[in-house]
Coordinates of C-alpha atoms and ligand atoms in Angstrom, one line a residue:
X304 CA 0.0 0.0 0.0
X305 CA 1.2 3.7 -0.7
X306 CA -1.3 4.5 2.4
X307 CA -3.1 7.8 2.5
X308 CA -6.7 5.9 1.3
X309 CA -8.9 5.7 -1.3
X310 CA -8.0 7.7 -4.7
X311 CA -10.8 11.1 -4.6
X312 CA -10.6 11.0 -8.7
X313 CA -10.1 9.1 -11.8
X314 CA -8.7 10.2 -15.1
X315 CA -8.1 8.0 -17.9
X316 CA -5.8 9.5 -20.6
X317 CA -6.6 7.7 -24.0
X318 CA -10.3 7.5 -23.0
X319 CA -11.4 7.6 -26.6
X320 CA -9.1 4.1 -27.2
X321 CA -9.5 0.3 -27.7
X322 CA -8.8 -0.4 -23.9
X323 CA -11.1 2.0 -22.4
X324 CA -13.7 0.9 -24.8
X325 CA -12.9 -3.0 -24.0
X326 CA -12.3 -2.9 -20.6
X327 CA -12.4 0.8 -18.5
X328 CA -15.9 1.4 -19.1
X329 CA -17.4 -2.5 -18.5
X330 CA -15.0 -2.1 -15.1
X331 CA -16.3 1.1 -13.9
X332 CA -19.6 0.6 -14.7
X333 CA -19.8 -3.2 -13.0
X334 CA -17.7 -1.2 -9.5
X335 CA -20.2 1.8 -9.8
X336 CA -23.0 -1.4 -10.0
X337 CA -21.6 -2.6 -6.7
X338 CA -21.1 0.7 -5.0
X339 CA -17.2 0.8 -5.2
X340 CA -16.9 3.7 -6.9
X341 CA -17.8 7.1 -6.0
X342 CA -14.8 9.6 -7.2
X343 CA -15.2 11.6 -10.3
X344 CA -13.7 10.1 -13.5
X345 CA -12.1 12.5 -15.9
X346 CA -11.6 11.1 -19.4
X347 CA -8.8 12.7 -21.2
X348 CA -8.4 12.8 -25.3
X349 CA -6.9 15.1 -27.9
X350 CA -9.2 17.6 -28.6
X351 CA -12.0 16.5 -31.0
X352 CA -14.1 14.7 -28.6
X353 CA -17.3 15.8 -26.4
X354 CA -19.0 15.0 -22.9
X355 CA -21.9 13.4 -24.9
X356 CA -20.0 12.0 -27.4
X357 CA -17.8 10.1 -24.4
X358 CA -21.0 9.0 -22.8
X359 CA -22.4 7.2 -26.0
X360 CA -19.0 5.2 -26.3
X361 CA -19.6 4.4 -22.7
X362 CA -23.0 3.3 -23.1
X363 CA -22.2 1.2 -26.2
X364 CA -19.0 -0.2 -24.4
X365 CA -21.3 -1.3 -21.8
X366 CA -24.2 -2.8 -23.7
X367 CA -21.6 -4.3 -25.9
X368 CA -19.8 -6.6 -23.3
X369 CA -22.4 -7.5 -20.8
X370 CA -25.6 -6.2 -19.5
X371 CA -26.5 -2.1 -19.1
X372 CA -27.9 -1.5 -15.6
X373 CA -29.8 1.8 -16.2
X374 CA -29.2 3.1 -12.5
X375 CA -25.6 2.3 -12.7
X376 CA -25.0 3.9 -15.8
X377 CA -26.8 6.9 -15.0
X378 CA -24.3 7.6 -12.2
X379 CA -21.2 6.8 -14.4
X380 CA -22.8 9.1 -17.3
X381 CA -23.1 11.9 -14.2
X382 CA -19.5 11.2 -13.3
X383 CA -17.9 11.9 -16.0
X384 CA -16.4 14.8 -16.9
X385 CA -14.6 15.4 -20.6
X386 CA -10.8 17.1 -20.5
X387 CA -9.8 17.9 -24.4
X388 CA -6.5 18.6 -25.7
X389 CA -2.7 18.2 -26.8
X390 CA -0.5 16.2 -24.0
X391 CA 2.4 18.6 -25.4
X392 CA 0.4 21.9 -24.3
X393 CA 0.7 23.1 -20.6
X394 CA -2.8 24.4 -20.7
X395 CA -4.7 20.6 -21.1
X396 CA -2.9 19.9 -18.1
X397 CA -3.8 23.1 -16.5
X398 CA -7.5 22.4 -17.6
X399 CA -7.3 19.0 -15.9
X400 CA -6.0 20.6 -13.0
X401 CA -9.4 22.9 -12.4
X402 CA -11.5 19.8 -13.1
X403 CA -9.9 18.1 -10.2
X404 CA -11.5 20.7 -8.0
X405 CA -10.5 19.5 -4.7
X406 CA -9.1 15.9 -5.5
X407 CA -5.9 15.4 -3.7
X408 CA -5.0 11.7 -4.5
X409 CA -6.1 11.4 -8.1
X410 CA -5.4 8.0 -9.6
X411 CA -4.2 8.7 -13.8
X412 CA -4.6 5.7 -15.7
X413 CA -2.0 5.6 -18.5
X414 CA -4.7 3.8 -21.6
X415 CA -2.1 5.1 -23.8
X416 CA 0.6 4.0 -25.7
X417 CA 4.1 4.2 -23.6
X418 CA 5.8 6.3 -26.1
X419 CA 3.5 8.8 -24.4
X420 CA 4.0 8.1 -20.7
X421 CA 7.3 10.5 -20.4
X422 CA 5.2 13.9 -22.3
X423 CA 2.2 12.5 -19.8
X424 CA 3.8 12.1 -16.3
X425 CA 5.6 15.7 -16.9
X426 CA 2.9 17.1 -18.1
X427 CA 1.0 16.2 -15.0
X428 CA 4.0 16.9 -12.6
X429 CA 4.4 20.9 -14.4
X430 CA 0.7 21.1 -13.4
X431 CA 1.4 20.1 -9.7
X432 CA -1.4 17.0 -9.8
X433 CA 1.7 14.6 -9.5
X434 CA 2.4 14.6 -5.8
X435 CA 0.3 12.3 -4.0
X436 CA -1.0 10.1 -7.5
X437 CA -1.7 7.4 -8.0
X438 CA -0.5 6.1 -11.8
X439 CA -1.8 2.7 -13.5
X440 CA -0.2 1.4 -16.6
X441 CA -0.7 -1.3 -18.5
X442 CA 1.4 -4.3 -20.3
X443 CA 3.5 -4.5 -22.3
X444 CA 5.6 -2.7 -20.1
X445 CA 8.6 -2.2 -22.6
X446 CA 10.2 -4.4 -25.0
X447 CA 13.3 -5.5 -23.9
X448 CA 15.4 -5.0 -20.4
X449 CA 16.2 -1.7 -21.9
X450 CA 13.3 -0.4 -22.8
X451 CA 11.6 -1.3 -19.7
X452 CA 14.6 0.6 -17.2
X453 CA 13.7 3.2 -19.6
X454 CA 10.1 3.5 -18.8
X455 CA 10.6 2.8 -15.2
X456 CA 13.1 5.6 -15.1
X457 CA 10.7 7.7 -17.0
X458 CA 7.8 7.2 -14.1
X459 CA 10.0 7.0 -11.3
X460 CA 10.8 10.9 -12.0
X461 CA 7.8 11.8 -11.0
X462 CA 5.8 9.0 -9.0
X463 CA 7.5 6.7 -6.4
X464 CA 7.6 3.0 -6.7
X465 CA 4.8 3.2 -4.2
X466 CA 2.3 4.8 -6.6
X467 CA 3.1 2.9 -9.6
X468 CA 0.5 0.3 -10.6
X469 CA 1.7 -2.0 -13.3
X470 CA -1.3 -4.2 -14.5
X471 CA -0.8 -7.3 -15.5
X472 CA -4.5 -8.1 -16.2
X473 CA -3.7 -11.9 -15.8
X474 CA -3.5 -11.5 -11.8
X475 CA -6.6 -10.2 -11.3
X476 CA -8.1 -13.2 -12.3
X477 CA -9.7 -15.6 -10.0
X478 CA -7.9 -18.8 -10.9
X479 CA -4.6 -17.3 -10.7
X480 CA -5.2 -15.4 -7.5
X481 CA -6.2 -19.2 -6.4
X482 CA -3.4 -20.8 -7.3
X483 CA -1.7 -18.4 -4.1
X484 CA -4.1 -19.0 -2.1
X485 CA -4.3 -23.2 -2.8
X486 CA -0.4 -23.3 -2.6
X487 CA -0.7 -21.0 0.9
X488 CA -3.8 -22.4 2.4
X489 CA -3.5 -26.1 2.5
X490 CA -0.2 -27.9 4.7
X491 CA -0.4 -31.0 2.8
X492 CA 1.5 -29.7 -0.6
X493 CA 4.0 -28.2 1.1
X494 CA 6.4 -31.3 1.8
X495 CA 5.8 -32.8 -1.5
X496 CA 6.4 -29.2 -3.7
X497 CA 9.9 -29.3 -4.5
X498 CA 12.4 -31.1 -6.4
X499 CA 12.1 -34.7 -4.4
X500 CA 8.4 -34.9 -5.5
X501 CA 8.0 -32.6 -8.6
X502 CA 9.1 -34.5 -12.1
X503 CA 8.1 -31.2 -14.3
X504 CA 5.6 -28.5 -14.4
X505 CA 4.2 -27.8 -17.3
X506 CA 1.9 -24.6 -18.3
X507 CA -0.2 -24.2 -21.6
X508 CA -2.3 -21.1 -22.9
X509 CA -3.8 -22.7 -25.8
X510 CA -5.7 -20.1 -28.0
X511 CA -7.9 -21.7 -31.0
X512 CA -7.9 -18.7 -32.7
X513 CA -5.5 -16.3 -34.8
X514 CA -4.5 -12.5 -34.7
X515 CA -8.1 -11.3 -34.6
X516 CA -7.5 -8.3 -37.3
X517 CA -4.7 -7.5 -34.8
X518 CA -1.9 -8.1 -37.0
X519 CA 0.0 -4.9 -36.7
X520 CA 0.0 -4.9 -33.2
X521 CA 1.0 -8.5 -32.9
X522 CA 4.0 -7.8 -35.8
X523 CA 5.7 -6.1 -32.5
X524 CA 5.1 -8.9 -30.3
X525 CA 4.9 -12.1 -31.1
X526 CA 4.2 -15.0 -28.1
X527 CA 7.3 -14.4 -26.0
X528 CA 6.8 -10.9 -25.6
X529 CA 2.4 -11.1 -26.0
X530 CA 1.8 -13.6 -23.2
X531 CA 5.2 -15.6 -22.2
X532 CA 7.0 -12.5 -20.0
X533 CA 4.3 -11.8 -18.6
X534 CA 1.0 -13.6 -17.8
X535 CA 3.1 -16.8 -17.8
X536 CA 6.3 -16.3 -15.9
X537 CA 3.8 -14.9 -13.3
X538 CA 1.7 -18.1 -13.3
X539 CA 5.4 -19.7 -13.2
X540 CA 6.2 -17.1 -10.1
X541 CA 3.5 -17.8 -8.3
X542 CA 3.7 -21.4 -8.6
X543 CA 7.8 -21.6 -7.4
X544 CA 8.2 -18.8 -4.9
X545 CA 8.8 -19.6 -1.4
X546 CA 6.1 -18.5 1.2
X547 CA 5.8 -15.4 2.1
X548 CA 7.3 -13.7 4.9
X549 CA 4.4 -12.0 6.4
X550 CA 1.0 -10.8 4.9
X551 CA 1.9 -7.5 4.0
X552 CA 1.3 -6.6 0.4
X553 CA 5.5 -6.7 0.0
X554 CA 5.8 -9.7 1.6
X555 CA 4.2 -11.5 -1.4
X556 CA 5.9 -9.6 -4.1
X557 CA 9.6 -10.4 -2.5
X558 CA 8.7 -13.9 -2.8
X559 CA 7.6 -13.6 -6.4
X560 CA 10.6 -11.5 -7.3
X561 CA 13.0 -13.7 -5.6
X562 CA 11.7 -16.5 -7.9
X563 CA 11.9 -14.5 -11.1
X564 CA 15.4 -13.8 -9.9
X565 CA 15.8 -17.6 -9.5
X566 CA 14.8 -18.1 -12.8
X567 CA 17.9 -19.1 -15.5
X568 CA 18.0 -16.8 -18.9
X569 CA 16.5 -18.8 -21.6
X570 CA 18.7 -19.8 -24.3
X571 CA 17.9 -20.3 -28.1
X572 CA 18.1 -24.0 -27.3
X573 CA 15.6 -24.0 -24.9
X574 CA 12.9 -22.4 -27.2
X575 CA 10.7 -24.2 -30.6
X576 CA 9.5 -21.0 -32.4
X577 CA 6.3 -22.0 -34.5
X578 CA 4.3 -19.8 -37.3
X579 CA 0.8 -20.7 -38.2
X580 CA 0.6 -21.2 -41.8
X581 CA -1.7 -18.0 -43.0
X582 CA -0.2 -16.0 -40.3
X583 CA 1.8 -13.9 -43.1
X584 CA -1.8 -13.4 -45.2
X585 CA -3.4 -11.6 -42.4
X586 CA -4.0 -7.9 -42.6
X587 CA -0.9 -6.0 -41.6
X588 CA 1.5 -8.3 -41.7
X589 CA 4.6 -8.9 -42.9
X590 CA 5.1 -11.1 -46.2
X591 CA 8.2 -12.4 -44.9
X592 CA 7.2 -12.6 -41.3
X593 CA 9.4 -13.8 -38.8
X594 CA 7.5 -13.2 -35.6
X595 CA 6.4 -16.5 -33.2
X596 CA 3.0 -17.2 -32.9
X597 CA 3.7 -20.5 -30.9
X598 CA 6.3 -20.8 -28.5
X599 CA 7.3 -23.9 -26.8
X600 CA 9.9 -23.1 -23.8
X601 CA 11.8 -25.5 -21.4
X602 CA 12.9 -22.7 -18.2
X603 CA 15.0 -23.7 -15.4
X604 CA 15.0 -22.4 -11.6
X605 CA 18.6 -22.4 -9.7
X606 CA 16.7 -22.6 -6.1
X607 CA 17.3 -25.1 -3.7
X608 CA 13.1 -25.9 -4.4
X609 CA 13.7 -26.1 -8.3
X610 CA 16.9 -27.1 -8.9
X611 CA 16.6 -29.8 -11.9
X612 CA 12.7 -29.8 -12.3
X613 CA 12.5 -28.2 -15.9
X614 CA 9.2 -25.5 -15.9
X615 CA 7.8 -26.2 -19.9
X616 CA 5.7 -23.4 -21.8
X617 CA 3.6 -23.6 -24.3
X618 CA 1.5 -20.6 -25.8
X619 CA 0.2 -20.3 -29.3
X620 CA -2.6 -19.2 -31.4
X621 CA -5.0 -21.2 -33.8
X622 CA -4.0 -24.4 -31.4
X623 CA -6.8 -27.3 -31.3
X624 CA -8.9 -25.4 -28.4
X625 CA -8.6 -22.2 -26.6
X626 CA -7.9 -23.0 -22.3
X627 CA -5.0 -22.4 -19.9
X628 CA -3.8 -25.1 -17.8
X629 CA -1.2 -26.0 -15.8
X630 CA 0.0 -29.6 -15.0
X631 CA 2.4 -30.2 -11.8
X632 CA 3.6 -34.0 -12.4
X633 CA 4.9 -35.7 -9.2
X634 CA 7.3 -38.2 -9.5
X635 CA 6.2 -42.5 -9.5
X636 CA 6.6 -44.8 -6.4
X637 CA 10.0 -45.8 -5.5
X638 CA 9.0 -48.9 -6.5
X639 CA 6.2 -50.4 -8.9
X640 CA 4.0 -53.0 -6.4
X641 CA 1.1 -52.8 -8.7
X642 CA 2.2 -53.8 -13.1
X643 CA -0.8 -51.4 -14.3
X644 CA 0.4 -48.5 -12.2
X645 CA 3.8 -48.7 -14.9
X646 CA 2.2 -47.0 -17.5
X647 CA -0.4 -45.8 -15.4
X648 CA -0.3 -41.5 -15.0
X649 CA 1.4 -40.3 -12.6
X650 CA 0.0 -38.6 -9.7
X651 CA -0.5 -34.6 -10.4
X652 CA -2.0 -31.6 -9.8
X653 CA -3.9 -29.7 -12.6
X654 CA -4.9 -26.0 -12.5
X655 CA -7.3 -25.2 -14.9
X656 CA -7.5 -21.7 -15.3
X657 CA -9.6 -20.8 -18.0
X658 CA -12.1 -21.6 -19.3
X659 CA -13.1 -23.4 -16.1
X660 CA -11.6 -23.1 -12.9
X661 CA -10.9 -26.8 -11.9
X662 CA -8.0 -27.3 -9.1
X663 CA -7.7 -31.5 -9.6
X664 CA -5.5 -33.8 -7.4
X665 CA -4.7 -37.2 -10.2
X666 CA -4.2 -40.3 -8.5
X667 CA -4.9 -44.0 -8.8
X668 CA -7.2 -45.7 -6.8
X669 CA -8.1 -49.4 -7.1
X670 CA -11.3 -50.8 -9.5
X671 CA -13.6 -52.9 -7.4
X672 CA -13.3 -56.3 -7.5
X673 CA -11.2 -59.2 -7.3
X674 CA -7.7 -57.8 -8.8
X675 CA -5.3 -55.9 -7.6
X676 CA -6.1 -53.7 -10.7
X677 CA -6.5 -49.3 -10.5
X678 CA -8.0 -46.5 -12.4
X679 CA -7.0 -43.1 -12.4
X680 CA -9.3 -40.7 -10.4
X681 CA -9.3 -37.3 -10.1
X682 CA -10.0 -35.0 -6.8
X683 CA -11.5 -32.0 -8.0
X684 CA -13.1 -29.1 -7.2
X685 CA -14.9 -27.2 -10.7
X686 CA -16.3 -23.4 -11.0
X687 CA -17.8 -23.0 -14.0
X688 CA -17.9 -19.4 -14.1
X689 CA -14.3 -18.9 -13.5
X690 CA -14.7 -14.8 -13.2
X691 CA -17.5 -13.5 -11.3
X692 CA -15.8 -10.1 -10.7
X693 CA -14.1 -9.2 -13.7
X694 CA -10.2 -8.5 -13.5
X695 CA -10.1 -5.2 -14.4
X696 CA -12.8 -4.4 -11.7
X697 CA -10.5 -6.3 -9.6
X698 CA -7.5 -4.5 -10.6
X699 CA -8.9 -0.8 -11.0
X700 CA -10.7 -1.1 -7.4
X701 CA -7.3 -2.3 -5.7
X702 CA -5.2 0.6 -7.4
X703 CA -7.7 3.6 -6.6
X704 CA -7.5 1.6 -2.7
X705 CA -3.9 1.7 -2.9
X706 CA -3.2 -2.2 -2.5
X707 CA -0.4 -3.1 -4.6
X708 CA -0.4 -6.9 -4.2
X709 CA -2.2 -8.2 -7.8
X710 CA 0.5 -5.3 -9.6
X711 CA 3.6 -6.4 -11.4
X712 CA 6.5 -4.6 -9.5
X713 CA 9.2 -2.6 -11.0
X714 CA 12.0 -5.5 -10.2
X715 CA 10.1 -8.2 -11.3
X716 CA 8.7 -6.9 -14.5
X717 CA 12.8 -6.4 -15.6
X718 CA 13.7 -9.8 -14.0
X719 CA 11.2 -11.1 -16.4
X720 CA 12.6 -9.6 -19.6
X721 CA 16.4 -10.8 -18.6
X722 CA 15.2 -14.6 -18.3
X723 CA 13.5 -14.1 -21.8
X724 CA 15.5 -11.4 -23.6
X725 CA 18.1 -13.9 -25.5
X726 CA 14.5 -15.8 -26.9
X727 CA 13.1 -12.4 -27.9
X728 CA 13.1 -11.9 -31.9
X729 CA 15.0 -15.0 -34.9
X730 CA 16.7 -16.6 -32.1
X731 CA 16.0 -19.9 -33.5
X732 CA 14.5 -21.6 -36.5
X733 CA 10.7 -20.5 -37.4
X734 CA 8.8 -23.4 -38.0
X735 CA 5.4 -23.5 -39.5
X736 CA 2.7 -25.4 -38.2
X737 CA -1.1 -26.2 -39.8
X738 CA -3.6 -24.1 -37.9
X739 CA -6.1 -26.6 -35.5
X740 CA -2.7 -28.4 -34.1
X741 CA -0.3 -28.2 -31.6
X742 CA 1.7 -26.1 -33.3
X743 CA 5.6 -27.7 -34.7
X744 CA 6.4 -31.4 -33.8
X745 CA 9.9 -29.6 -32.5
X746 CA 8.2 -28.8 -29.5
X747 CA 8.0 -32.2 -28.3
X748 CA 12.2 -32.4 -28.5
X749 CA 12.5 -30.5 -25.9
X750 CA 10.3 -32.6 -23.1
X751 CA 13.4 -34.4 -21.0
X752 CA 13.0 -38.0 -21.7
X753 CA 9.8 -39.7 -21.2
X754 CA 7.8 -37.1 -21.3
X755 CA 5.1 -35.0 -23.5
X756 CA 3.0 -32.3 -23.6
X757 CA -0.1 -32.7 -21.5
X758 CA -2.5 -30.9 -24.6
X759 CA -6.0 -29.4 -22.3
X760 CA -9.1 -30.6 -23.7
X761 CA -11.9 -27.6 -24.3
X762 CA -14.3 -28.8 -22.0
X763 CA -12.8 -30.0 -18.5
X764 CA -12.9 -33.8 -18.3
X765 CA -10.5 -35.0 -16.8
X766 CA -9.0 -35.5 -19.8
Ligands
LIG2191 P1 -5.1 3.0 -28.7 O1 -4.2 2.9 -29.9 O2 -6.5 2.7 -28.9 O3 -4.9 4.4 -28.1 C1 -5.5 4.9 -27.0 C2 -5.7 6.4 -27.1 O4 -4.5 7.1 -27.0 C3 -6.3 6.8 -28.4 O5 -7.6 6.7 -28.4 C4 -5.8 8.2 -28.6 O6 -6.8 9.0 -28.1 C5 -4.6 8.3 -27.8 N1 -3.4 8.4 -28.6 C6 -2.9 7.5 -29.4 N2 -1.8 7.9 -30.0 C7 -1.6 9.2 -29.6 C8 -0.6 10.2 -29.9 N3 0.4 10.0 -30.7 N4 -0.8 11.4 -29.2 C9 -1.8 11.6 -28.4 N5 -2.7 10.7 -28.1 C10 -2.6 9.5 -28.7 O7 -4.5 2.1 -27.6 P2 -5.3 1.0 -26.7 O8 -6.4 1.6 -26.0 O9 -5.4 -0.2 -27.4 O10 -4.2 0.7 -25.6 C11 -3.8 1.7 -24.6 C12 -2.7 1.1 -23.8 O11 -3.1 -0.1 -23.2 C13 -1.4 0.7 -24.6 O12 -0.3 0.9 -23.8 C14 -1.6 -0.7 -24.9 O13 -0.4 -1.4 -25.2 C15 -2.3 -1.2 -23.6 N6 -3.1 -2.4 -23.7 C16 -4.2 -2.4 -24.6 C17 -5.0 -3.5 -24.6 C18 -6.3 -3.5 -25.4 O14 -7.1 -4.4 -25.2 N7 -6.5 -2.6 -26.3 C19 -4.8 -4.7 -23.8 C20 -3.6 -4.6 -23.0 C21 -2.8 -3.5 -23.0 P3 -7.2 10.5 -28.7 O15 -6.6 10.5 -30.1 O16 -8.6 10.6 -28.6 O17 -6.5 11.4 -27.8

């Protein structure tokens, strides 16, 4: 927490953008719904925009992604206030300085593109709104280890660490705020989560679909850098870091960060870089494309926990099915007793974490009957409505409170691009894969011996 309470405003530069439109507006109105919101919000565009015309956006945003609740949005439509003009002119910033009225600890969120952040945060800071902030930006949160020290240098001349709220949208969802919670809740997985019990972990975000008209924007990214350094090695994070010291909002982000710094820098050899055939057809992108839209991954940890238990990633588009999963596999009895536990599965954990939420404990247990003869059961428990607070209400409640536990901190986020900077880019071969499978056979070479990709099945199973 920064302390000091509840933000008394919110302004959201690039209000007339994609994210606002996507997210901002279905967040504020579900909070306002529940009676968690009652600051001001400010929207904030380059002159050309209106109060009225930002209200029908907001409307249409909100009948767009879910259902309108005509109270609620009749007190977001009589929140909002319209601030037009240039980020490079002192007097937009002066302009949003007179609509803050008496707001001391507004929160700014950043629904721009980072290029702008620097003009923004000084802009703000010449106007003398910066002091007690609040600031919430969004992924990706640079492009490289440079780029992000950059940015990070950038905010942290004018807001402290403290008041910097990184969103990484991923841990504001349920499933992954459960997977803390599961890991720090129960006593039983403790002894058994390390090295002496843990064959492999494996994590795949299987998407069944392609760039979505979004080919320009994914030209600059590409797997590694879409959903790899950043949902994922925060799934990973979660998943290896130690428990946490205390249950202060730090205490949980040390842990994490001490496992990002755990992690070894990947290495062209430990990545199968796949292309779905079409990929270079779709608007906006290159001819001779040689971004990743599949990425297989084997990542190490040097901890006393880790050591030797190889972490394996998988993320792609226009895969067989579109669900996240994870798969902790524990290692076999000492000794086989029983001939069909051999080939039998071994005991594991599965987190399903979208689109289900299904937390499931594989084991064997023995068939009825007469031989000493097993089937493999699963302990589960299944939510079928993984969300029921969206993360971005999640997210945008905890900033404007000031709790920074579900935000990506500055350390980790660079941690992050170190372990997958040598991967980012040609690093190794492109291979092309048919769109509907698991993206190039390659990505099977790099399971240690004995093993193979656990592929999620659409609907939960137990598959
Ligand atoms: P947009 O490209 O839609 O831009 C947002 C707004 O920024 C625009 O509406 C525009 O508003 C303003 N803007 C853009 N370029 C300039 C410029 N050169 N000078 C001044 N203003 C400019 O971006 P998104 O809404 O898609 O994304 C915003 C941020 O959120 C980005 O950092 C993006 O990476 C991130 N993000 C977006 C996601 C999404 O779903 N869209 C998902 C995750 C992260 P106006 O012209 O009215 O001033």
């Amino acid at each position: 927490m920064n302390g000091g309470g509840t933000s008394d405003a919110l302004v959201i530069f690039g209000v007339t953008g994609d994210l606002a439109y996507r997210q901002i507006f279905p967040a504020l109105h579900a909070m306002i719904r529940r009676g968690q919101l009652d600051a001001p919000i400010l929207g904030m565009a380059r002159a050309g925009s209106s109060l009225e015309a930002l209200r029908e956006r907001a409307r249409q945003s909100i009948e767009e992604h879910g259902d309108l609740d005509p109270a609620a949005f009749a007190t977001l439509a009589a929140r909002l206030q319209y601030v037009g003009g240039n980020y490079e002119d002192a007097s937009t910033f002066e302009a949003l300085r007179a609509a803050l009225g008496a707001a001391t600890r507004p929160a700014f969120y950043f629904a721009i593109p980072p290029s702008l952040f620097a003009t923004v945060a000084s802009g703000l800071a010449r106007a003398g709104v910066a002091g007690d902030a609040r600031v919430i930006v969004e992924k990706p949160f640079g492009r490289d280890v440079a780029s992000a020290e950059d940015l990070n240098h950038t905010l942290h001349a004018h807001f402290p660490e403290a008041s910097i709220f990184r969103i990484d949208h991923y841990l504001g969802k349920e499933p992954v705020q459960n997977l803390l919670y599961y890991r720090f809740a129960n006593s039983f997985l403790e002894p058994i989560w390390n090295r002496n019990y843990i064959d492999r972990v494996q994590i795949t975000m299987a998407e069944a679909f392609g760039v979505r008209g979004r080919g320009r924007f994914y030209e600059e990214a590409g797997a590694v850098r879409d959903v790899v350094q950043n949902h994922l090695l925060q799934v990973v994070s979660l998943l290896a870091m130690e428990a946490p010291g205390g249950r202060g909002t730090e205490s949980v982000r040390d842990e994490k960060a001490q496992a990002f710094r755990s992690m070894r820098p990947l290495t062209p050899a430990d990545i199968v870089r796949g292309q779905y055939v079409g990929y270079r057809e779709e608007e906006g992108v290159a001819a001779d494309s040689q971004v990743e839209t599949f990425a297989a991954i084997r990542l190490h940890i040097d901890s006393w926990r880790w050591a030797g238990v190889p972490f394996y990633i998988r993320a792609g588009k226009h895969l067989p099915v579109t669900a996240t999963e994870v798969l902790v596999e524990l290692k076999r009895p000492p000794v086989t007793l029983f001939e069909d536990c051999a080939k039998a599965r071994p005991n594991h954990f599965r987190f399903r974490l979208s689109p289900q939420v299904v937390l499931s404990l594989g084991a064997r247990a023995k068939m009825p009957g007469e031989k000493m003869l097993g089937e493999d059961v699963d302990l589960m428990t299944f939510h079928e409505q993984p969300d029921e607070m969206a993360p971005y209400e999640r997210l945008l409640g905890d900033a404007m409170r000031g709790d920074q536990t579900l935000f990506a901190r500055e350390d980790a986020v660079q941690e992050a691009w170190r372990i997958v900077e040598p991967v980012l880019g040609p690093c190794a071969p492109l291979r092309p894969y048919q769109p509907g499978t698991w993206g190039p056979e390659e990505a099977s070479r790099l399971m240690d011996h004995g093993a193979s990709w656990h592929n999620p099945a659409q609907d939960w199973g137990g598959a």
